[in-house]
CSV table of C-alpha atoms in Angstrom, one decimal:
chain,number,residue,atom,x,y,z
A,181,MET,CA,61.6,114.6,55.6
A,182,ALA,CA,63.1,111.6,57.1
A,183,GLY,CA,60.5,109.6,57.5
A,184,ASN,CA,59.1,111.1,60.4
A,185,MET,CA,55.6,111.9,59.1
A,186,ALA,CA,53.2,111.3,62.3
A,187,GLY,CA,52.1,114.7,63.5
A,188,THR,CA,53.9,116.3,66.2
A,189,ILE,CA,52.4,119.9,67.0
A,190,THR,CA,48.8,121.2,66.8
A,191,VAL,CA,47.1,123.8,64.7
A,192,ALA,CA,46.4,125.7,67.8
A,193,ASP,CA,50.3,125.4,69.0
A,194,LEU,CA,51.5,126.5,65.6
A,195,LEU,CA,49.3,129.3,65.4
A,196,LYS,CA,50.9,130.8,68.2
A,197,HIS,CA,54.4,131.0,66.2
A,198,GLY,CA,53.0,132.8,63.5
A,199,SER,CA,49.6,133.9,61.5
A,200,ALA,CA,51.3,132.9,57.9
A,201,GLY,CA,53.2,129.8,56.2
A,202,ILE,CA,53.1,126.2,54.9
A,203,GLY,CA,53.3,122.9,55.9
A,204,THR,CA,51.7,119.5,56.3
A,205,PHE,CA,49.7,117.5,58.3
A,206,ASP,CA,49.6,114.0,59.9
A,207,GLY,CA,51.0,111.2,57.5
A,208,ILE,CA,51.9,114.1,55.3
A,209,ASP,CA,48.4,114.6,54.5
A,210,GLY,CA,48.6,117.5,51.5
A,211,GLU,CA,49.8,121.0,51.3
A,212,VAL,CA,49.0,123.5,53.8
A,213,VAL,CA,48.6,126.9,53.4
A,214,ILE,CA,48.4,129.6,56.4
A,215,LEU,CA,47.3,133.5,55.6
A,216,ASP,CA,46.3,135.7,58.2
A,217,GLY,CA,45.5,132.9,60.6
A,218,GLU,CA,43.3,130.7,58.4
A,219,VAL,CA,44.5,127.1,57.6
A,220,TYR,CA,44.0,125.6,54.2
A,221,GLN,CA,44.9,121.9,53.1
A,222,ALA,CA,45.0,120.9,49.8
A,223,VAL,CA,44.8,117.0,49.7
A,224,ALA,CA,45.9,114.7,46.8
A,225,ASP,CA,42.3,114.4,44.8
A,226,GLY,CA,42.9,118.2,44.0
A,227,THR,CA,40.3,119.6,46.9
A,228,VAL,CA,41.2,121.9,49.4
A,229,ASN,CA,40.0,121.8,53.1
A,230,HIS,CA,39.5,125.0,55.3
A,231,VAL,CA,41.2,123.3,58.2
A,232,THR,CA,39.1,124.4,61.4
A,233,ASP,CA,40.1,121.3,64.0
A,234,PRO,CA,42.4,123.4,66.5
A,235,GLN,CA,43.8,119.7,67.6
A,236,ALA,CA,44.7,118.8,64.1
A,237,LYS,CA,48.5,117.6,64.2
A,238,LEU,CA,51.5,118.7,61.7
A,239,PRO,CA,54.8,116.8,61.4
A,240,PHE,CA,56.5,119.7,59.8
A,241,ALA,CA,55.5,123.0,59.2
A,242,SER,CA,56.9,126.6,59.0
A,243,VAL,CA,55.4,130.0,59.9
A,244,HIS,CA,56.0,133.5,60.8
A,245,THR,CA,54.3,136.6,62.0
A,246,PRO,CA,54.4,139.4,59.1
A,247,THR,CA,56.3,142.6,59.8
A,248,ASP,CA,59.0,144.9,58.8
A,249,LEU,CA,57.7,144.0,55.0
A,250,GLU,CA,59.5,144.9,51.8
A,251,ALA,CA,56.8,145.6,49.4
A,252,VAL,CA,57.7,144.0,45.7
A,253,ASN,CA,56.8,144.6,42.6
A,254,LEU,CA,57.6,142.1,40.0
A,255,THR,CA,56.9,141.7,36.1
A,256,GLY,CA,57.5,138.3,34.1
A,257,VAL,CA,58.1,136.5,37.6
A,258,ASP,CA,58.3,132.9,37.2
A,259,PHE,CA,61.4,130.7,39.0
A,260,ASN,CA,64.2,131.8,36.5
A,261,LEU,CA,63.5,135.1,38.0
A,262,LEU,CA,62.9,134.2,41.5
A,263,ASN,CA,66.2,132.1,41.4
A,264,GLY,CA,68.2,134.4,39.6
A,265,SER,CA,67.8,138.1,39.9
A,266,PHE,CA,65.7,138.4,42.6
A,267,ILE,CA,68.3,136.4,45.4
A,268,ARG,CA,70.9,138.7,44.2
A,269,GLN,CA,69.2,141.9,44.3
A,270,HIS,CA,67.8,141.3,47.9
A,271,GLU,CA,71.2,139.2,49.1
A,272,LEU,CA,69.2,136.5,50.2
A,273,GLN,CA,71.4,133.7,49.6
A,274,ASN,CA,72.9,133.5,53.3
A,275,VAL,CA,69.6,134.1,54.9
A,276,PHE,CA,66.0,133.0,55.6
A,277,ALA,CA,62.9,134.8,54.1
A,278,ALA,CA,59.5,135.0,53.7
A,279,LEU,CA,57.7,135.9,50.3
A,280,ARG,CA,54.2,136.4,49.7
A,281,LEU,CA,53.2,137.2,45.9
A,282,THR,CA,49.4,137.9,44.6
A,283,GLY,CA,48.4,138.5,41.1
A,284,THR,CA,46.9,136.8,38.0
A,285,PHE,CA,48.8,133.8,37.1
A,286,SER,CA,49.0,132.8,33.9
A,287,HIS,CA,50.2,129.3,34.7
A,288,VAL,CA,50.5,127.3,37.7
A,289,LYS,CA,51.7,123.9,38.3
A,290,ILE,CA,51.6,122.8,41.7
A,291,ARG,CA,52.2,118.7,43.3
A,292,ILE,CA,50.2,117.7,46.6
A,293,MET,CA,51.6,114.5,48.8
A,294,PRO,CA,49.4,112.0,49.4
A,295,LYS,CA,48.7,111.0,52.9
A,296,GLN,CA,50.6,108.0,54.2
A,297,GLU,CA,50.4,105.2,57.1
A,298,PRO,CA,52.6,103.8,59.3
A,299,PRO,CA,55.1,102.4,58.8
A,300,TYR,CA,56.2,105.4,56.8
A,301,PRO,CA,58.0,105.2,53.3
A,302,ASN,CA,61.0,107.5,53.1
A,303,LEU,CA,60.4,110.7,51.2
A,304,LEU,CA,61.9,109.6,48.1
A,305,GLU,CA,59.4,106.7,47.8
A,306,VAL,CA,56.6,109.5,48.5
A,307,ALA,CA,58.1,111.3,45.9
A,308,HIS,CA,57.3,109.7,43.3
A,309,MET,CA,53.3,108.9,44.3
A,310,GLN,CA,52.5,113.2,44.5
A,311,ALA,CA,49.4,114.0,42.4
A,312,LEU,CA,50.1,117.0,39.9
A,313,PHE,CA,47.9,119.7,38.8
A,314,SER,CA,47.8,122.9,36.9
A,315,ARG,CA,46.1,125.7,36.0
A,316,ASP,CA,45.9,128.9,33.5
A,317,GLN,CA,44.7,131.9,34.0
A,318,VAL,CA,44.2,131.9,37.9
A,319,LYS,CA,44.1,134.7,40.6
A,320,GLY,CA,45.7,133.5,43.7
A,321,THR,CA,48.7,134.2,46.6
A,322,ILE,CA,51.8,132.1,46.7
A,323,ILE,CA,53.5,132.1,50.1
A,324,GLY,CA,56.5,130.6,51.4
A,325,TYR,CA,60.0,130.6,52.5
A,326,TYR,CA,63.8,130.8,51.2
A,327,ALA,CA,66.7,129.3,53.2
A,328,PRO,CA,70.1,129.3,52.6
A,329,GLU,CA,71.7,126.0,50.7
A,330,ILE,CA,73.6,124.9,53.9
A,331,PHE,CA,70.5,124.4,55.6
A,332,GLY,CA,69.4,121.9,52.5
A,333,SER,CA,69.5,119.0,54.8
A,334,VAL,CA,67.1,120.2,56.8
A,335,THR,CA,64.8,122.0,54.9
A,336,ALA,CA,64.4,122.6,51.7
A,337,ALA,CA,67.0,125.1,50.6
A,338,GLY,CA,66.2,128.0,48.6
A,339,TRP,CA,62.8,128.7,47.6
A,340,HIS,CA,59.7,126.4,49.2
A,341,LEU,CA,56.9,127.7,48.3
A,342,HIS,CA,52.8,126.9,48.3
A,343,PHE,CA,49.9,128.5,46.0
A,344,ILE,CA,46.7,128.9,46.9
A,345,SER,CA,43.7,130.5,44.7
A,346,ASP,CA,41.5,133.6,45.6
A,347,ASP,CA,38.6,131.2,45.5
A,348,ARG,CA,40.8,128.9,48.2
A,349,GLN,CA,39.7,126.0,45.2
A,350,PHE,CA,43.2,125.0,44.1
A,351,ALA,CA,46.3,125.0,46.2
A,352,GLY,CA,49.6,122.7,46.6
A,353,HIS,CA,53.1,122.8,46.7
A,354,LEU,CA,54.3,125.1,43.8
A,355,LEU,CA,56.4,123.8,41.0
A,356,GLU,CA,56.0,126.0,38.2
A,357,PHE,CA,54.3,129.6,37.6
A,358,SER,CA,54.5,132.3,35.6
A,359,ALA,CA,53.0,135.8,36.1
A,360,PRO,CA,53.2,139.2,33.8
A,361,GLN,CA,53.1,140.7,37.0
A,362,ALA,CA,52.7,140.1,40.5
A,363,THR,CA,52.9,141.8,43.9
A,364,GLY,CA,53.6,141.0,47.6
A,365,ASP,CA,56.1,141.7,49.9
A,366,LEU,CA,59.1,140.0,51.5
A,367,GLN,CA,60.5,139.6,54.7
A,368,VAL,CA,64.3,139.0,55.8
A,369,PHE,CA,64.8,137.2,59.1
A,370,ASP,CA,67.5,137.6,61.8
A,371,MET,CA,66.4,134.7,64.0
A,372,LEU,CA,64.8,131.1,63.0
A,373,ASP,CA,63.4,129.2,65.8
A,374,GLN,CA,63.8,125.7,65.3
A,375,HIS,CA,61.4,123.3,67.3
A,376,LEU,CA,62.0,119.8,67.4
A,377,PRO,CA,59.4,117.1,68.7
A,378,VAL,CA,62.0,116.4,71.7
A,379,ALA,CA,58.9,114.8,73.6
A,380,ASP,CA,58.2,112.4,70.9
A,381,ARG,CA,59.3,108.9,71.2
A,382,ALA,CA,59.2,107.9,67.4
A,383,PHE,CA,61.1,111.0,66.4
A,384,ARG,CA,63.4,110.1,69.1
A,385,GLN,CA,64.4,106.8,68.1
A,386,SER,CA,64.1,107.3,64.6
A,387,GLU,CA,67.4,107.1,62.8
A,388,VAL,CA,68.1,109.3,59.6
A,389,ASP,CA,69.7,108.2,56.3
A,390,LEU,CA,71.6,111.2,55.1
A,391,ALA,CA,71.5,110.1,51.5
A,392,SER,CA,68.6,109.2,51.5
A,393,LEU,CA,67.1,112.3,52.9
A,394,ARG,CA,69.1,114.2,50.4
A,395,ALA,CA,67.7,112.3,47.5
A,396,GLY,CA,64.4,113.0,48.5
A,397,ILE,CA,64.3,116.6,49.0
A,398,ALA,CA,66.1,117.0,46.0
A,399,GLU,CA,63.3,114.7,43.9
A,400,SER,CA,60.5,116.1,46.0
A,401,GLU,CA,61.8,119.8,44.9
A,402,GLY,CA,63.6,119.4,42.2
A,403,ASN,CA,60.8,120.7,39.9
A,404,GLN,CA,61.3,124.4,40.3
A,405,GLU,CA,62.7,126.0,37.1
B,250,MET,CA,82.6,128.4,59.0
B,251,ALA,CA,82.3,129.6,55.6
B,252,GLY,CA,84.7,132.2,55.6
B,253,ASN,CA,82.5,135.0,57.7
B,254,MET,CA,85.2,135.5,60.3
B,255,ALA,CA,84.7,139.1,61.5
B,256,GLY,CA,82.6,139.4,64.5
B,257,THR,CA,78.9,140.2,64.6
B,258,ILE,CA,77.6,139.9,67.7
B,259,THR,CA,78.8,141.6,71.1
B,260,VAL,CA,79.4,139.7,74.2
B,261,ALA,CA,76.9,141.8,76.0
B,262,ASP,CA,74.6,140.8,73.6
B,263,LEU,CA,75.1,137.0,73.2
B,264,LEU,CA,75.1,137.0,77.1
B,265,LYS,CA,71.4,138.0,77.1
B,266,HIS,CA,71.1,134.6,75.3
B,267,GLY,CA,72.6,132.6,77.8
B,268,SER,CA,75.3,132.1,80.6
B,269,ALA,CA,77.2,129.0,79.1
B,270,GLY,CA,78.6,128.2,75.8
B,271,ILE,CA,81.1,127.9,73.4
B,272,GLY,CA,82.4,130.1,70.5
B,273,THR,CA,85.1,132.0,68.9
B,274,PHE,CA,85.9,136.1,68.6
B,275,ASP,CA,86.4,138.1,65.6
B,276,GLY,CA,89.0,136.6,63.2
B,277,ILE,CA,88.1,133.3,64.9
B,278,ASP,CA,90.5,134.3,67.3
B,279,GLY,CA,91.0,131.3,69.6
B,280,GLU,CA,88.4,129.2,71.6
B,281,VAL,CA,85.9,130.8,74.1
B,282,VAL,CA,84.3,128.6,77.0
B,283,ILE,CA,81.6,130.5,79.2
B,284,LEU,CA,80.4,129.4,82.2
B,285,ASP,CA,78.1,131.3,84.9
B,286,GLY,CA,78.6,134.2,82.6
B,287,GLU,CA,82.1,134.4,82.4
B,288,VAL,CA,83.6,134.6,79.3
B,289,TYR,CA,87.3,132.5,78.6
B,290,GLN,CA,89.1,133.0,75.5
B,291,ALA,CA,92.3,130.7,74.7
B,292,VAL,CA,94.4,131.9,72.0
B,293,ALA,CA,96.6,130.0,69.7
B,294,ASP,CA,99.8,130.9,72.3
B,295,GLY,CA,98.3,128.6,74.8
B,296,THR,CA,97.4,131.6,77.2
B,297,VAL,CA,93.9,131.9,78.4
B,298,ASN,CA,92.0,135.7,78.7
B,299,HIS,CA,89.2,136.4,80.9
B,300,VAL,CA,87.4,138.4,78.7
B,301,THR,CA,85.4,141.7,80.3
B,302,ASP,CA,85.0,144.1,77.3
B,303,PRO,CA,81.4,143.6,76.6
B,304,GLN,CA,81.8,144.9,73.2
B,305,ALA,CA,84.1,142.4,71.9
B,306,LYS,CA,82.6,140.8,68.8
B,307,LEU,CA,82.2,137.2,67.9
B,308,PRO,CA,81.5,135.6,64.7
B,309,PHE,CA,79.9,132.2,65.8
B,310,ALA,CA,78.8,131.2,69.2
B,311,SER,CA,76.1,129.1,71.0
B,312,VAL,CA,75.1,129.9,74.2
B,313,HIS,CA,72.2,128.4,76.8
B,314,THR,CA,70.7,128.9,79.6
B,315,PRO,CA,70.7,125.6,82.2
B,316,THR,CA,67.8,124.7,83.2
B,317,ASP,CA,65.9,121.4,83.1
B,318,LEU,CA,69.2,119.2,83.6
B,319,GLU,CA,69.6,116.0,83.8
B,320,ALA,CA,72.2,114.8,86.0
B,321,VAL,CA,75.1,112.2,84.3
B,322,ASN,CA,78.0,110.3,86.2
B,323,LEU,CA,80.3,108.2,83.9
B,324,THR,CA,82.9,106.2,84.8
B,325,GLY,CA,85.3,105.5,81.7
B,326,VAL,CA,84.4,108.6,79.7
B,327,ASP,CA,86.2,109.5,76.5
B,328,PHE,CA,85.0,110.6,73.0
B,329,ASN,CA,84.2,106.8,72.4
B,330,LEU,CA,82.0,106.5,74.9
B,331,LEU,CA,80.2,109.9,74.4
B,332,ASN,CA,79.5,109.0,70.6
B,333,GLY,CA,78.8,105.7,71.2
B,334,SER,CA,76.6,104.5,74.4
B,335,PHE,CA,75.6,107.9,75.6
B,336,ILE,CA,74.1,108.7,72.6
B,337,ARG,CA,72.0,105.9,72.5
B,338,GLN,CA,71.2,105.7,76.1
B,339,HIS,CA,70.1,109.1,76.1
B,340,GLU,CA,68.6,109.0,72.4
B,341,LEU,CA,70.5,112.4,71.4
B,342,GLN,CA,70.8,111.4,67.6
B,343,ASN,CA,67.9,114.0,66.2
B,344,VAL,CA,67.9,116.6,69.0
B,345,PHE,CA,70.4,119.5,70.0
B,346,ALA,CA,71.8,119.3,73.9
B,347,ALA,CA,74.0,120.6,75.8
B,348,LEU,CA,76.7,118.9,78.2
B,349,ARG,CA,78.8,119.8,81.0
B,350,LEU,CA,81.2,117.5,82.6
B,351,THR,CA,83.6,118.0,85.6
B,352,GLY,CA,86.4,115.9,86.9
B,353,THR,CA,90.0,115.0,86.9
B,354,PHE,CA,90.9,114.1,83.5
B,355,SER,CA,93.7,111.8,83.2
B,356,HIS,CA,94.4,113.2,79.3
B,357,VAL,CA,92.9,116.4,77.5
B,358,LYS,CA,94.1,116.9,73.6
B,359,ILE,CA,92.7,120.4,72.8
B,360,ARG,CA,93.6,122.8,69.8
B,361,ILE,CA,93.4,126.8,69.6
B,362,MET,CA,92.2,128.4,66.2
B,363,PRO,CA,94.7,131.4,65.7
B,364,LYS,CA,93.1,134.7,64.6
B,365,GLN,CA,93.0,135.7,61.0
B,366,GLU,CA,93.2,138.9,59.1
B,367,PRO,CA,90.8,139.9,56.1
B,368,PRO,CA,91.0,138.8,53.1
B,369,TYR,CA,90.1,135.4,55.5
B,370,PRO,CA,90.8,132.1,54.2
B,371,ASN,CA,88.2,129.2,54.5
B,372,LEU,CA,88.0,127.0,57.5
B,373,LEU,CA,90.0,124.1,55.7
B,374,GLU,CA,93.3,126.6,55.2
B,375,VAL,CA,92.7,127.7,58.6
B,376,ALA,CA,92.4,124.1,60.0
B,377,HIS,CA,95.8,123.0,59.3
B,378,MET,CA,97.3,126.1,61.3
B,379,GLN,CA,95.6,125.2,64.6
B,380,ALA,CA,97.8,124.8,67.5
B,381,LEU,CA,97.6,121.7,69.6
B,382,PHE,CA,98.0,121.1,73.1
B,383,SER,CA,98.0,118.2,75.8
B,384,ARG,CA,97.5,118.2,79.2
B,385,ASP,CA,97.5,114.8,81.7
B,386,GLN,CA,96.1,114.6,85.0
B,387,VAL,CA,93.9,118.0,84.8
B,388,LYS,CA,91.2,119.1,86.7
B,389,GLY,CA,88.5,121.3,84.5
B,390,THR,CA,85.4,121.4,83.0
B,391,ILE,CA,84.1,120.5,79.5
B,392,ILE,CA,81.1,122.1,78.1
B,393,GLY,CA,79.7,122.2,74.5
B,394,TYR,CA,77.0,120.8,72.4
B,395,TYR,CA,75.3,117.8,70.2
B,396,ALA,CA,73.9,118.8,67.1
B,397,PRO,CA,71.9,116.1,64.7
B,398,GLU,CA,73.5,114.6,61.8
B,399,ILE,CA,71.2,117.0,59.9
B,400,PHE,CA,72.6,119.8,60.6
B,401,GLY,CA,75.9,119.2,59.7
B,402,SER,CA,76.3,121.9,56.9
B,403,VAL,CA,75.2,124.4,59.5
B,404,THR,CA,77.1,123.4,62.6
B,405,ALA,CA,79.6,120.6,63.5
B,406,ALA,CA,77.5,117.7,63.7
B,407,GLY,CA,77.8,115.4,66.7
B,408,TRP,CA,79.7,116.7,69.7
B,409,HIS,CA,81.4,120.3,69.8
B,410,LEU,CA,83.2,120.2,72.9
B,411,HIS,CA,85.3,122.7,74.9
B,412,PHE,CA,87.4,122.2,78.0
B,413,ILE,CA,88.7,124.8,80.3
B,414,SER,CA,90.6,123.9,83.7
B,415,ASP,CA,89.8,124.5,87.0
B,416,ASP,CA,92.5,127.3,87.3
B,417,ARG,CA,91.4,128.7,84.1
B,418,GLN,CA,95.2,128.5,82.4
B,419,PHE,CA,94.3,125.6,79.9
B,420,ALA,CA,91.6,125.6,77.0
B,421,GLY,CA,90.4,125.2,74.3
B,422,HIS,CA,88.4,123.1,71.5
B,423,LEU,CA,88.4,119.4,72.6
B,424,LEU,CA,90.0,116.8,70.1
B,425,GLU,CA,90.6,113.7,72.6
B,426,PHE,CA,89.8,113.7,76.2
B,427,SER,CA,89.8,110.6,78.7
B,428,ALA,CA,88.8,110.2,82.8
B,429,PRO,CA,88.0,107.5,85.0
B,430,GLN,CA,84.9,109.7,86.1
B,431,ALA,CA,83.3,112.7,85.6
B,432,THR,CA,80.1,114.0,87.0
B,433,GLY,CA,77.8,116.7,85.1
B,434,ASP,CA,74.7,117.3,83.5
B,435,LEU,CA,72.9,117.0,80.0
B,436,GLN,CA,70.4,119.4,78.6
B,437,VAL,CA,67.9,118.4,75.7
B,438,PHE,CA,66.7,121.4,73.8
B,439,ASP,CA,63.2,121.7,72.1
B,440,MET,CA,64.2,124.6,70.0
B,441,LEU,CA,67.1,126.3,68.4
B,442,ASP,CA,67.0,129.8,67.8
B,443,GLN,CA,69.7,130.4,64.9
B,444,HIS,CA,70.5,133.7,64.9
B,445,LEU,CA,72.2,135.3,61.6
B,446,PRO,CA,73.7,138.6,61.1
B,447,VAL,CA,71.3,139.5,58.5
B,448,ALA,CA,72.5,143.4,58.9
B,449,ASP,CA,76.4,142.6,58.4
B,450,ARG,CA,77.1,143.8,54.6
B,451,ALA,CA,80.0,141.3,54.3
B,452,PHE,CA,77.8,138.2,55.6
B,453,ARG,CA,74.8,139.3,53.2
B,454,GLN,CA,77.1,139.2,50.5
B,455,SER,CA,79.3,136.4,51.3
B,456,GLU,CA,79.2,133.2,48.6
B,457,VAL,CA,79.5,129.9,50.2
B,458,ASP,CA,81.2,127.2,48.6
B,459,LEU,CA,79.2,124.0,50.2
B,460,ALA,CA,81.9,120.9,49.5
B,461,SER,CA,84.3,123.3,50.6
B,462,LEU,CA,82.9,124.3,53.7
B,463,ARG,CA,81.8,120.3,54.6
B,464,ALA,CA,85.9,119.6,53.8
B,465,GLY,CA,86.5,122.8,56.5
B,466,ILE,CA,84.3,121.1,59.1
B,467,ALA,CA,85.6,117.7,58.6
B,468,GLU,CA,88.8,118.6,59.1
B,469,SER,CA,88.5,120.8,61.9
B,470,GLU,CA,86.1,118.7,63.9
B,471,GLY,CA,87.3,115.1,62.5
B,472,ASN,CA,89.7,114.6,65.4
B,473,GLN,CA,87.1,113.1,68.0
B,474,GLU,CA,88.2,109.5,68.5
């Protein structure tokens, strides 16, 4: 997020660490959804690619292996519910967790980051270029993660969720949603493996501007209400 | 650091993850140094215990298995050197790394946190109670970690180093030091395993005050120059 947008891990290596998750491709090219080991990439024109090249590289991704799942069944669900009673009920505020929710969504609004070329702009600049799409009455899956507030400079604090429709034609980073009912599962993690691309020269040599990074995260994630 | 000071992992479990490191005991009782699987605890009266109870619990610790070591040999070494040319030369700014340095130190200033009882105060309040000690011409070992600035709400950003003398009678959290020469090793990590005590009720239910947490970290770590 601090401008290190070149891919550093291959799809093949990433999938060794989990079969479900979210991410983005080289140059923050789009929004990635990983379900059952299948990798989908929503790109900025609104189309969705099924990614089958194991050598495609990602600069950032979070994956996990679904296990120890707690079933959830929510009615009248939206970000207000997830950010409020859901966090309190499941005592998520200090932990990492994965959430998967399927259902028929009455409204879904997503954004898709456009691919950048070097020299990379900072996240705040890219956040202003994001493409927005929405769809009503769409069947699909929400997948993503909850991270504690104190990790908010490292990753997106709170919920970071992506959406993909059942027909795999509509996907992106989730900004708004609502559903009369959705079911799925929650998984609380006792360990986060933070991999850093220490062999990548550009990563090692880059300087992070913490203030600009925080502003960029807020701008690109801040629409969740 | 956010007031969760009760021990949540035993020495026996911690040592499964590494044989070297730093930490503190239940109630932030002192400063821990782990070398070659031996655990030492400096307590606030300035004495050092060799901890042999495998069931003693720690609320926070960082450990690693020394491997892939890069030898370092430094002259005129102090925090100015570590914070400046050393970080630049080894391109540490975006990675986690462990450092071990041995030598005869012309000056060492340490602090030791005093044990707290519930209800726990916040780190900022405890930082004002820390005991300070210094020693000149002391043989010993510096051990600890470097963390990138963006992890500064999660752990101490920059260097977090502890010291222990060769005679194991003088130890603590390192605030100042200087040595005409010191040798040791540096290890850059490509993965950080962040374990969180998700089964601990007090941890799950606690609320973190991020502003107070950052002030507490700055106060307790800020003397390194």
